[in-house]
Amino acid sequence: MADKSLYSNLDNSLQSFGGGLGTITILGSTTTLGNANNQFGSQVVIGEGSKLIAASSASKGGLFRIETVTDVFTVDKVRVDAVGLLAINTATVQQNANLMSDVRVNGAELRNLNGDLEIATQTNATLTANTNSFAASAVGGAGSNTSVILGSDNRILLNNAELSGQDVKLLAGQTRDRVANELHSTARADMTTVALFGMSVPVVSNVLAENNLVDLQGSTSVRAVRHVDMVAEKGIGSERAKIDGLVLNIGLIPYGFEPTGTLVDLSTNLVKMSDKSTVEAGMNYLTEIQILPLLINGESKLAEDRLGKTLTDAEKLALKLDKSQQYEYAPLDMEDVSMGVSTGTIVEAVAGAFGKGVAGQYYEFAPGSYKDESLILEKEDYTDTKRWKEVTPDHQIDATTANLGVSTGETVRTQTGQWARRTGSATTVSSATDFSGTGWTEILSLKSDKGYQFAMKLSDDFYVVKPRSVAL
């Protein structure tokens, strides 16, 4: 930040008064802020090998912002007054500001795992140069040289850099809130010459040159879960550079005019990419969820204390996961597992594993027409007669069963809980009978706690690798 206005904002920076038979007065002020080889302003440089990573909970998100702002306010006023038979005055003000607001990332990695990555560069500059001269004489002359040069470079330079975030915003010539550069320069010349023979000569110039640049060099990679914004836009204002003032010459031939001169307002705005750089938005299309075993052949594949922890880059690489995304190890907590049933399926109600019903009772799925469904058996209402009906096997097979007569259409339940219906002619069976053979139709039968037991088994034997932002 630079502020040169303490004395000149309300008064003159330099002032001179001369009187006599003949006076020649030359008074000038020069203000220089930076040059082509050493610009004035703010800069952030992140060097090769640096890793800046913001990690936070998915619910809160993380903040990762790099922002540079250059703020300059200068006012220079020079006044020269002279009275005499011969009076010649010259007032000069020169302001040269070569400004920068830069972020440079060279071979570094910047990542926000659960939030936006924002890089912004902006400049606010107001330059005012004013010359004021007065001459009263028989023969007089007044001259002024008022010059303003305001150069503003706002650059984001990425060379072999890796950037990633939920949204990635690269804003050159703007703040992260999209407030653009505010650049204003004024060159003013006020001259009054009172003489029989007099001349007033103002020389005024005002050049404003703005350069906003986003430059992806080398093999730079920019990746975002959602959006990538790369913006370089002209600063605000329709009349940013202006020439002002008034010239009066009072003599034998009086005249007056408003000074003119060189006036330039130039804005160059570029977003550049090398042929090796890449920009990718919506990178979560490659998000993976992996279910992996805790043990293989008795060998532990994940230490228990790693559950709930974030994967390292090496662990992501081993699992062929995108290292720019945040993954975690999570227990496989399965509360409900649906089981497939169809018309005719028989479910045995197990105590504590049904919504409504009678423990030990058998229920046949009978919705009124043939139908396949996936049901959470331990939460079913087996008293709903629109879906279920109570059934009892015609014969219960046990270890002592021998020469038991079974008629066509009758059902049997084996020692293992399997059900079958006799479709062939009447026959006799024993505990050793194969009920899957000819003349028999197996009936799908399940215990109401089968889904629950399956969920518990999976939870004990497996774990999940998932993005932290994804809930199970």
CSV table of C-alpha atoms in Angstrom, one decimal:
chain,number,residue,atom,x,y,z
A,1,MET,CA,0.0,0.0,0.0
A,2,ALA,CA,1.2,3.5,-0.8
A,3,ASP,CA,-0.5,6.8,0.2
A,4,LYS,CA,1.0,10.1,-0.8
A,5,SER,CA,-1.7,12.6,0.1
A,6,LEU,CA,-1.1,13.9,3.6
A,7,TYR,CA,-0.1,17.4,2.5
A,8,SER,CA,-1.4,17.6,-1.0
A,9,ASN,CA,-4.9,16.3,-0.6
A,10,LEU,CA,-6.2,19.6,0.6
A,11,ASP,CA,-3.2,21.9,-0.2
A,12,ASN,CA,-0.3,22.2,-2.6
A,13,SER,CA,2.6,19.7,-2.5
A,14,LEU,CA,5.0,22.5,-3.7
A,15,GLN,CA,4.3,26.2,-4.1
A,16,SER,CA,6.5,29.2,-5.2
A,17,PHE,CA,5.9,32.9,-5.5
A,18,GLY,CA,8.2,35.3,-7.2
A,19,GLY,CA,8.2,39.1,-7.9
A,20,GLY,CA,10.5,41.7,-9.4
A,21,LEU,CA,11.5,43.3,-12.6
A,22,GLY,CA,12.1,39.9,-14.1
A,23,THR,CA,11.4,36.4,-12.7
A,24,ILE,CA,11.9,33.0,-14.1
A,25,THR,CA,10.5,30.2,-11.9
A,26,ILE,CA,10.7,26.4,-12.6
A,27,LEU,CA,9.2,24.1,-10.0
A,28,GLY,CA,8.5,20.4,-10.3
A,29,SER,CA,7.5,17.2,-8.5
A,30,THR,CA,8.2,13.6,-9.5
A,31,THR,CA,6.6,10.5,-7.9
A,32,THR,CA,7.8,7.1,-8.9
A,33,LEU,CA,6.4,3.8,-7.7
A,34,GLY,CA,8.2,0.8,-9.2
A,35,ASN,CA,9.7,0.4,-12.6
A,36,ALA,CA,9.8,-2.3,-15.3
A,37,ASN,CA,12.4,-4.3,-13.5
A,38,ASN,CA,11.2,-3.8,-9.9
A,39,GLN,CA,7.4,-3.3,-9.8
A,40,PHE,CA,5.7,-1.9,-6.7
A,41,GLY,CA,2.9,-4.0,-5.2
A,42,SER,CA,2.0,-7.3,-3.6
A,43,GLN,CA,3.1,-10.8,-4.5
A,44,VAL,CA,2.8,-14.3,-3.2
A,45,VAL,CA,5.3,-16.9,-4.5
A,46,ILE,CA,4.8,-20.6,-3.7
A,47,GLY,CA,7.9,-22.5,-4.6
A,48,GLU,CA,8.7,-25.9,-6.1
A,49,GLY,CA,7.9,-29.0,-3.9
A,50,SER,CA,5.5,-27.1,-1.6
A,51,LYS,CA,2.3,-28.8,-0.6
A,52,LEU,CA,-0.5,-26.8,0.9
A,53,ILE,CA,-3.5,-28.9,1.7
A,54,ALA,CA,-6.7,-27.9,3.6
A,55,ALA,CA,-8.5,-30.8,5.2
A,56,SER,CA,-11.7,-30.5,7.2
A,57,SER,CA,-15.0,-32.2,7.8
A,58,ALA,CA,-17.3,-32.4,4.8
A,59,SER,CA,-20.1,-30.7,6.7
A,60,LYS,CA,-18.1,-27.5,7.5
A,61,GLY,CA,-15.8,-27.3,4.5
A,62,GLY,CA,-12.4,-25.7,4.5
A,63,LEU,CA,-11.2,-22.2,3.5
A,64,PHE,CA,-8.3,-22.0,1.1
A,65,ARG,CA,-7.7,-18.5,-0.2
A,66,ILE,CA,-4.7,-16.7,-1.7
A,67,GLU,CA,-5.4,-13.1,-2.5
A,68,THR,CA,-3.1,-10.1,-3.3
A,69,VAL,CA,-4.3,-6.5,-3.3
A,70,THR,CA,-2.2,-3.5,-4.2
A,71,ASP,CA,-3.6,-0.2,-3.0
A,72,VAL,CA,-2.2,3.2,-4.1
A,73,PHE,CA,-3.4,6.8,-3.6
A,74,THR,CA,-1.2,9.7,-4.7
A,75,VAL,CA,-1.9,13.4,-5.1
A,76,ASP,CA,0.7,15.8,-6.4
A,77,LYS,CA,0.0,19.5,-6.8
A,78,VAL,CA,2.5,22.2,-7.8
A,79,ARG,CA,1.7,25.9,-7.9
A,80,VAL,CA,3.9,28.7,-9.2
A,81,ASP,CA,2.9,32.4,-9.0
A,82,ALA,CA,5.0,35.3,-10.4
A,83,VAL,CA,4.6,39.1,-10.7
A,84,GLY,CA,7.0,41.4,-12.6
A,85,LEU,CA,7.8,43.2,-15.8
A,86,LEU,CA,8.9,39.9,-17.2
A,87,ALA,CA,7.5,36.7,-15.7
A,88,ILE,CA,8.1,33.2,-17.0
A,89,ASN,CA,6.7,30.2,-15.0
A,90,THR,CA,7.0,26.5,-15.5
A,91,ALA,CA,5.2,23.9,-13.2
A,92,THR,CA,5.9,20.2,-13.6
A,93,VAL,CA,4.3,17.1,-12.1
A,94,GLN,CA,5.2,13.7,-13.2
A,95,GLN,CA,3.7,10.5,-11.7
A,96,ASN,CA,5.0,7.1,-12.7
A,97,ALA,CA,3.4,4.0,-11.1
A,98,ASN,CA,4.4,0.5,-12.3
A,99,LEU,CA,2.2,-1.7,-10.1
A,100,MET,CA,1.7,-5.4,-9.7
A,101,SER,CA,-0.6,-7.8,-7.8
A,102,ASP,CA,0.7,-11.3,-8.4
A,103,VAL,CA,0.3,-14.9,-7.3
A,104,ARG,CA,2.9,-17.3,-8.6
A,105,VAL,CA,2.9,-21.0,-8.1
A,106,ASN,CA,5.9,-22.9,-9.3
A,107,GLY,CA,5.9,-26.7,-9.1
A,108,ALA,CA,3.7,-26.7,-6.0
A,109,GLU,CA,0.5,-28.6,-5.0
A,110,LEU,CA,-2.5,-26.7,-3.6
A,111,ARG,CA,-5.6,-28.7,-2.5
A,112,ASN,CA,-8.7,-28.0,-0.6
A,113,LEU,CA,-10.3,-31.4,0.1
A,114,ASN,CA,-13.7,-30.2,1.3
A,115,GLY,CA,-14.0,-26.6,0.1
A,116,ASP,CA,-13.2,-24.1,-2.6
A,117,LEU,CA,-9.7,-23.1,-3.7
A,118,GLU,CA,-9.6,-19.3,-4.5
A,119,ILE,CA,-6.8,-17.3,-6.0
A,120,ALA,CA,-7.4,-13.6,-6.7
A,121,THR,CA,-5.2,-10.6,-7.6
A,122,GLN,CA,-6.5,-7.0,-7.6
A,123,THR,CA,-5.3,-3.4,-7.7
A,124,ASN,CA,-6.9,-0.2,-6.5
A,125,ALA,CA,-5.1,2.9,-7.6
A,126,THR,CA,-5.9,6.6,-7.8
A,127,LEU,CA,-3.3,9.0,-9.2
A,128,THR,CA,-3.9,12.8,-9.4
A,129,ALA,CA,-1.4,15.2,-10.9
A,130,ASN,CA,-2.1,18.9,-11.0
A,131,THR,CA,-0.1,21.9,-12.2
A,132,ASN,CA,-1.2,25.4,-11.4
A,133,SER,CA,0.6,28.5,-12.6
A,134,PHE,CA,-0.2,32.3,-12.5
A,135,ALA,CA,1.8,35.1,-14.1
A,136,ALA,CA,1.1,38.8,-14.1
A,137,SER,CA,3.5,41.0,-16.2
A,138,ALA,CA,4.0,43.2,-19.2
A,139,VAL,CA,5.6,40.3,-20.9
A,140,GLY,CA,4.9,36.8,-19.6
A,141,GLY,CA,4.7,33.2,-20.3
A,142,ALA,CA,3.5,30.1,-18.5
A,143,GLY,CA,4.3,26.5,-19.1
A,144,SER,CA,3.2,23.3,-17.5
A,145,ASN,CA,4.1,19.6,-17.9
A,146,THR,CA,1.6,17.3,-16.3
A,147,SER,CA,2.3,13.6,-16.9
A,148,VAL,CA,0.7,10.5,-15.4
A,149,ILE,CA,1.6,6.9,-16.3
A,150,LEU,CA,-0.3,4.2,-14.4
A,151,GLY,CA,0.6,0.6,-15.2
A,152,SER,CA,-1.2,-2.3,-13.4
A,153,ASP,CA,-0.3,-5.9,-13.8
A,154,ASN,CA,-2.6,-8.4,-12.1
A,155,ARG,CA,-1.4,-11.9,-12.8
A,156,ILE,CA,-1.9,-15.5,-11.7
A,157,LEU,CA,1.0,-17.5,-13.0
A,158,LEU,CA,0.9,-21.3,-12.6
A,159,ASN,CA,3.9,-23.4,-13.7
A,160,ASN,CA,3.8,-27.2,-13.3
A,161,ALA,CA,1.4,-26.7,-10.5
A,162,GLU,CA,-1.4,-29.0,-9.2
A,163,LEU,CA,-4.6,-27.3,-8.0
A,164,SER,CA,-7.8,-28.9,-6.8
A,165,GLY,CA,-10.9,-28.1,-4.8
A,166,GLN,CA,-14.7,-28.3,-4.7
A,167,ASP,CA,-14.8,-25.1,-6.9
A,168,VAL,CA,-11.5,-23.6,-8.2
A,169,LYS,CA,-11.5,-19.9,-8.9
A,170,LEU,CA,-8.7,-18.1,-10.6
A,171,LEU,CA,-9.5,-14.4,-10.7
A,172,ALA,CA,-7.1,-11.9,-12.3
A,173,GLY,CA,-7.9,-8.3,-11.7
A,174,GLN,CA,-10.6,-9.1,-9.2
A,175,THR,CA,-11.1,-10.0,-5.5
A,176,ARG,CA,-12.5,-13.3,-4.5
A,177,ASP,CA,-15.9,-11.5,-4.2
A,178,ARG,CA,-15.6,-10.5,-7.9
A,179,VAL,CA,-14.8,-6.8,-7.2
A,180,ALA,CA,-12.8,-5.7,-10.2
A,181,ASN,CA,-9.8,-3.3,-10.3
A,182,GLU,CA,-10.5,0.3,-9.5
A,183,LEU,CA,-8.0,2.4,-11.5
A,184,HIS,CA,-8.3,6.1,-11.9
A,185,SER,CA,-5.8,8.7,-13.1
A,186,THR,CA,-6.2,12.4,-13.6
A,187,ALA,CA,-3.8,14.8,-15.3
A,188,ARG,CA,-4.8,18.5,-14.7
A,189,ALA,CA,-3.3,21.7,-15.8
A,190,ASP,CA,-4.7,25.1,-14.6
A,191,MET,CA,-2.9,28.2,-16.0
A,192,THR,CA,-3.6,32.0,-15.9
A,193,THR,CA,-1.4,34.5,-17.7
A,194,VAL,CA,-2.2,38.3,-17.4
A,195,ALA,CA,0.1,40.3,-19.7
A,196,LEU,CA,0.2,42.7,-22.6
A,197,PHE,CA,2.1,40.1,-24.4
A,198,GLY,CA,1.7,36.6,-23.0
A,199,MET,CA,1.5,33.0,-23.9
A,200,SER,CA,0.4,29.9,-22.0
A,201,VAL,CA,1.6,26.4,-23.2
A,202,PRO,CA,0.3,23.3,-21.3
A,203,VAL,CA,1.7,19.8,-22.0
A,204,VAL,CA,-0.5,17.1,-20.6
A,205,SER,CA,-0.4,13.3,-21.0
A,206,ASN,CA,-2.2,10.5,-19.2
A,207,VAL,CA,-1.6,6.8,-19.9
A,208,LEU,CA,-3.4,4.0,-18.1
A,209,ALA,CA,-2.4,0.5,-19.0
A,210,GLU,CA,-4.1,-2.5,-17.3
A,211,ASN,CA,-3.0,-6.1,-17.8
A,212,ASN,CA,-5.0,-9.0,-16.3
A,213,LEU,CA,-3.6,-12.5,-16.9
A,214,VAL,CA,-4.3,-16.1,-15.9
A,215,ASP,CA,-1.5,-18.2,-17.3
A,216,LEU,CA,-1.3,-22.0,-17.0
A,217,GLN,CA,2.3,-23.0,-18.0
A,218,GLY,CA,4.1,-26.3,-18.3
A,219,SER,CA,2.1,-29.3,-17.2
A,220,THR,CA,-0.2,-27.4,-14.8
A,221,SER,CA,-3.3,-29.3,-13.7
A,222,VAL,CA,-6.5,-27.6,-12.4
A,223,ARG,CA,-9.3,-29.9,-11.2
A,224,ALA,CA,-12.6,-29.2,-9.4
A,225,VAL,CA,-15.4,-31.4,-8.1
A,226,ARG,CA,-17.8,-28.8,-9.4
A,227,HIS,CA,-16.7,-25.8,-11.3
A,228,VAL,CA,-13.5,-24.1,-12.6
A,229,ASP,CA,-13.6,-20.3,-13.1
A,230,MET,CA,-10.7,-18.6,-14.8
A,231,VAL,CA,-11.4,-14.9,-15.2
A,232,ALA,CA,-9.5,-11.9,-16.5
A,233,GLU,CA,-11.7,-8.8,-17.0
A,234,LYS,CA,-11.3,-5.1,-17.4
A,235,GLY,CA,-11.6,-3.0,-14.2
A,236,ILE,CA,-14.7,-0.9,-13.5
A,237,GLY,CA,-15.4,2.6,-14.8
A,238,SER,CA,-16.1,4.1,-18.2
A,239,GLU,CA,-13.8,7.1,-17.8
A,240,ARG,CA,-10.8,5.9,-15.8
A,241,ALA,CA,-8.2,8.2,-17.3
A,242,LYS,CA,-8.9,11.8,-18.0
A,243,ILE,CA,-7.3,15.2,-18.8
A,244,ASP,CA,-8.8,18.2,-17.1
A,245,GLY,CA,-8.1,21.9,-16.3
A,246,LEU,CA,-8.4,25.4,-17.7
A,247,VAL,CA,-6.0,27.7,-19.6
A,248,LEU,CA,-6.7,31.5,-19.6
A,249,ASN,CA,-4.6,34.1,-21.3
A,250,ILE,CA,-5.7,37.7,-20.6
A,251,GLY,CA,-4.0,40.3,-22.8
A,252,LEU,CA,-4.3,42.2,-26.0
A,253,ILE,CA,-5.7,39.1,-27.5
A,254,PRO,CA,-7.4,37.1,-24.7
A,255,TYR,CA,-8.2,33.5,-25.1
A,256,GLY,CA,-9.0,30.4,-23.0
A,257,PHE,CA,-9.3,26.7,-23.6
A,258,GLU,CA,-9.3,23.3,-21.9
A,259,PRO,CA,-6.0,21.5,-22.2
A,260,THR,CA,-5.7,18.4,-24.4
A,261,GLY,CA,-2.9,15.9,-24.8
A,262,THR,CA,-2.1,12.3,-25.0
A,263,LEU,CA,-4.9,10.2,-23.4
A,264,VAL,CA,-4.7,6.4,-23.3
A,265,ASP,CA,-6.8,3.8,-21.4
A,266,LEU,CA,-5.7,0.3,-22.4
A,267,SER,CA,-6.9,-3.0,-20.9
A,268,THR,CA,-5.5,-6.4,-21.9
A,269,ASN,CA,-7.2,-9.4,-20.4
A,270,LEU,CA,-6.0,-12.9,-21.2
A,271,VAL,CA,-6.4,-16.5,-20.0
A,272,LYS,CA,-3.6,-18.7,-21.4
A,273,MET,CA,-2.9,-22.4,-21.3
A,274,SER,CA,0.1,-24.3,-22.5
A,275,ASP,CA,-0.5,-27.4,-24.7
A,276,LYS,CA,0.5,-29.6,-21.7
A,277,SER,CA,-1.8,-28.0,-19.1
A,278,THR,CA,-5.2,-29.5,-18.2
A,279,VAL,CA,-8.4,-28.1,-16.7
A,280,GLU,CA,-11.0,-30.6,-15.4
A,281,ALA,CA,-14.4,-29.8,-13.9
A,282,GLY,CA,-16.8,-32.3,-12.4
A,283,MET,CA,-14.0,-34.7,-11.4
A,284,ASN,CA,-16.2,-36.7,-9.0
A,285,TYR,CA,-17.5,-38.7,-12.0
A,286,LEU,CA,-14.7,-41.1,-11.1
A,287,THR,CA,-15.6,-41.4,-7.4
A,288,GLU,CA,-15.4,-44.9,-6.1
A,289,ILE,CA,-16.7,-46.9,-3.1
A,290,GLN,CA,-14.9,-50.1,-2.4
A,291,ILE,CA,-15.9,-52.9,0.0
A,292,LEU,CA,-12.9,-54.8,1.1
A,293,PRO,CA,-12.3,-57.8,3.6
A,294,LEU,CA,-10.7,-57.2,6.9
A,295,LEU,CA,-9.1,-60.7,6.8
A,296,ILE,CA,-7.8,-62.8,3.9
A,297,ASN,CA,-6.7,-66.3,4.9
A,298,GLY,CA,-6.4,-65.2,8.5
A,299,GLU,CA,-4.2,-62.2,7.6
A,300,SER,CA,-5.3,-58.8,8.7
A,301,LYS,CA,-5.6,-56.3,5.8
A,302,LEU,CA,-6.4,-53.2,7.8
A,303,ALA,CA,-5.4,-52.2,11.3
A,304,GLU,CA,-8.5,-51.6,13.5
A,305,ASP,CA,-7.2,-48.1,14.4
A,306,ARG,CA,-7.3,-47.0,10.7
A,307,LEU,CA,-11.2,-47.1,10.6
A,308,GLY,CA,-12.5,-43.6,10.5
A,309,LYS,CA,-9.2,-42.2,9.3
A,310,THR,CA,-8.3,-40.5,6.0
A,311,LEU,CA,-6.3,-42.4,3.4
A,312,THR,CA,-2.8,-41.2,2.7
A,313,ASP,CA,-1.6,-40.5,-0.9
A,314,ALA,CA,0.3,-43.8,-0.9
A,315,GLU,CA,-2.8,-45.7,0.2
A,316,LYS,CA,-4.9,-44.1,-2.5
A,317,LEU,CA,-2.2,-45.0,-5.1
A,318,ALA,CA,-2.3,-48.6,-3.9
A,319,LEU,CA,-6.1,-48.8,-4.4
A,320,LYS,CA,-5.9,-46.9,-7.7
A,321,LEU,CA,-7.9,-43.9,-6.3
A,322,ASP,CA,-7.8,-40.3,-7.3
A,323,LYS,CA,-5.3,-38.7,-4.9
A,324,SER,CA,-6.9,-35.3,-5.2
A,325,GLN,CA,-10.1,-36.6,-3.5
A,326,GLN,CA,-10.4,-37.2,0.2
A,327,TYR,CA,-11.2,-40.8,1.0
A,328,GLU,CA,-11.6,-42.5,4.4
A,329,TYR,CA,-11.8,-46.0,5.9
A,330,ALA,CA,-15.2,-46.6,7.3
A,331,PRO,CA,-16.8,-49.6,9.1
A,332,LEU,CA,-19.4,-51.4,7.1
A,333,ASP,CA,-22.4,-50.6,9.4
A,334,MET,CA,-25.3,-52.3,7.7
A,335,GLU,CA,-28.6,-52.0,9.6
A,336,ASP,CA,-31.0,-53.4,7.0
A,337,VAL,CA,-30.5,-55.9,4.3
A,338,SER,CA,-33.5,-56.7,2.0
A,339,MET,CA,-34.2,-60.3,1.0
A,340,GLY,CA,-35.9,-61.3,-2.2
A,341,VAL,CA,-39.2,-63.1,-1.8
A,342,SER,CA,-41.9,-64.2,-4.3
A,343,THR,CA,-45.4,-65.6,-4.1
A,344,GLY,CA,-45.2,-68.9,-2.1
A,345,THR,CA,-42.1,-68.1,-0.1
A,346,ILE,CA,-42.3,-69.2,3.5
A,347,VAL,CA,-40.8,-67.2,6.3
A,348,GLU,CA,-40.3,-68.5,9.9
A,349,ALA,CA,-40.8,-65.8,12.5
A,350,VAL,CA,-37.7,-65.7,14.8
A,351,ALA,CA,-38.2,-64.1,18.2
A,352,GLY,CA,-37.0,-60.4,18.1
A,353,ALA,CA,-36.8,-60.4,14.3
A,354,PHE,CA,-40.2,-59.3,13.1
A,355,GLY,CA,-42.4,-56.3,13.3
A,356,LYS,CA,-45.7,-58.1,14.1
A,357,GLY,CA,-46.4,-61.8,14.3
A,358,VAL,CA,-45.9,-64.9,16.5
A,359,ALA,CA,-42.4,-66.3,17.2
A,360,GLY,CA,-42.1,-69.8,15.7
A,361,GLN,CA,-45.0,-69.4,13.3
A,362,TYR,CA,-44.6,-70.0,9.6
A,363,TYR,CA,-46.0,-67.4,7.1
A,364,GLU,CA,-46.4,-67.7,3.4
A,365,PHE,CA,-46.0,-64.7,1.1
A,366,ALA,CA,-49.4,-64.5,-0.6
A,367,PRO,CA,-50.1,-61.0,-2.0
A,368,GLY,CA,-53.0,-62.2,-4.1
A,369,SER,CA,-51.1,-62.5,-7.4
A,370,TYR,CA,-47.7,-63.6,-8.4
A,371,LYS,CA,-45.2,-61.0,-7.3
A,372,ASP,CA,-41.4,-60.6,-6.6
A,373,GLU,CA,-40.4,-58.2,-3.9
A,374,SER,CA,-37.4,-57.2,-1.7
A,375,LEU,CA,-38.4,-57.1,1.9
A,376,ILE,CA,-36.7,-56.3,5.2
A,377,LEU,CA,-37.9,-59.4,6.9
A,378,GLU,CA,-37.1,-58.4,10.5
A,379,LYS,CA,-39.4,-55.4,10.1
A,380,GLU,CA,-42.4,-57.1,8.4
A,381,ASP,CA,-45.9,-57.2,9.7
A,382,TYR,CA,-46.8,-60.8,9.3
A,383,THR,CA,-50.3,-60.3,10.6
A,384,ASP,CA,-51.2,-58.4,7.4
A,385,THR,CA,-53.5,-60.9,5.8
A,386,LYS,CA,-53.3,-59.0,2.5
A,387,ARG,CA,-49.6,-60.1,2.2
A,388,TRP,CA,-49.2,-63.1,4.5
A,389,LYS,CA,-51.0,-66.2,5.6
A,390,GLU,CA,-50.2,-68.6,8.4
A,391,VAL,CA,-49.2,-72.1,7.2
A,392,THR,CA,-48.2,-75.3,8.9
A,393,PRO,CA,-46.3,-78.2,7.3
A,394,ASP,CA,-48.3,-81.4,6.8
A,395,HIS,CA,-45.3,-83.4,7.9
A,396,GLN,CA,-42.2,-82.5,10.1
A,397,ILE,CA,-39.2,-84.6,9.3
A,398,ASP,CA,-36.8,-85.4,12.2
A,399,ALA,CA,-34.0,-87.9,12.8
A,400,THR,CA,-36.4,-90.7,13.7
A,401,THR,CA,-38.7,-90.4,10.7
A,402,ALA,CA,-39.2,-93.7,8.8
A,403,ASN,CA,-41.8,-95.0,6.4
A,404,LEU,CA,-43.9,-91.8,6.6
A,405,GLY,CA,-46.7,-91.6,4.1
A,406,VAL,CA,-47.0,-88.4,2.1
A,407,SER,CA,-49.8,-87.8,-0.4
A,408,THR,CA,-49.8,-85.7,-3.5
A,409,GLY,CA,-50.0,-81.9,-2.7
A,410,GLU,CA,-48.8,-82.3,0.9
A,411,THR,CA,-45.9,-80.4,2.3
A,412,VAL,CA,-42.9,-81.5,4.4
A,413,ARG,CA,-40.4,-79.6,6.5
A,414,THR,CA,-36.9,-81.1,6.9
A,415,GLN,CA,-34.6,-81.1,9.9
A,416,THR,CA,-32.7,-78.2,8.3
A,417,GLY,CA,-35.8,-76.1,7.9
A,418,GLN,CA,-36.2,-76.7,4.2
A,419,TRP,CA,-39.7,-77.0,2.8
A,420,ALA,CA,-40.9,-79.2,-0.1
A,421,ARG,CA,-44.2,-80.1,-1.8
A,422,ARG,CA,-45.1,-83.6,-3.1
A,423,THR,CA,-46.0,-83.2,-6.8
A,424,GLY,CA,-45.7,-86.9,-7.7
A,425,SER,CA,-47.9,-89.8,-6.6
A,426,ALA,CA,-48.2,-90.7,-3.0
A,427,THR,CA,-45.0,-92.1,-1.4
A,428,THR,CA,-43.2,-92.9,1.8
A,429,VAL,CA,-40.3,-90.9,3.2
A,430,SER,CA,-37.7,-91.1,5.9
A,431,SER,CA,-35.1,-88.8,7.4
A,432,ALA,CA,-32.7,-89.8,4.6
A,433,THR,CA,-35.1,-88.8,1.7
A,434,ASP,CA,-33.8,-86.4,-1.0
A,435,PHE,CA,-36.6,-83.9,-1.3
A,436,SER,CA,-34.9,-82.2,-4.3
A,437,GLY,CA,-35.5,-85.2,-6.5
A,438,THR,CA,-38.2,-86.2,-9.0
A,439,GLY,CA,-41.7,-85.8,-7.7
A,440,TRP,CA,-40.8,-82.9,-5.3
A,441,THR,CA,-40.9,-79.1,-5.6
A,442,GLU,CA,-38.7,-77.2,-3.2
A,443,ILE,CA,-40.3,-74.2,-1.6
A,444,LEU,CA,-38.1,-71.2,-0.8
A,445,SER,CA,-38.0,-70.8,3.0
A,446,LEU,CA,-36.2,-68.2,5.1
A,447,LYS,CA,-35.9,-67.2,8.7
A,448,SER,CA,-37.0,-63.7,9.4
A,449,ASP,CA,-33.6,-62.8,10.9
A,450,LYS,CA,-31.6,-63.9,7.8
A,451,GLY,CA,-31.1,-60.3,6.5
A,452,TYR,CA,-30.1,-59.1,9.9
A,453,GLN,CA,-27.6,-62.0,10.4
A,454,PHE,CA,-26.2,-61.3,6.9
A,455,ALA,CA,-25.7,-57.6,7.8
A,456,MET,CA,-23.9,-58.5,11.0
A,457,LYS,CA,-21.7,-60.9,9.2
A,458,LEU,CA,-20.7,-58.3,6.6
A,459,SER,CA,-20.1,-55.6,9.2
A,460,ASP,CA,-17.8,-57.9,11.1
A,461,ASP,CA,-15.8,-59.1,8.1
A,462,PHE,CA,-15.6,-56.1,5.7
A,463,TYR,CA,-14.9,-52.4,5.7
A,464,VAL,CA,-15.5,-49.6,3.2
A,465,VAL,CA,-13.3,-47.1,1.4
A,466,LYS,CA,-15.4,-44.1,0.4
A,467,PRO,CA,-15.2,-40.4,-0.2
A,468,ARG,CA,-15.5,-38.5,3.1
A,469,SER,CA,-18.4,-36.5,1.6
A,470,VAL,CA,-20.4,-39.6,0.9
A,471,ALA,CA,-22.6,-41.0,3.7
A,472,LEU,CA,-23.3,-44.7,3.9
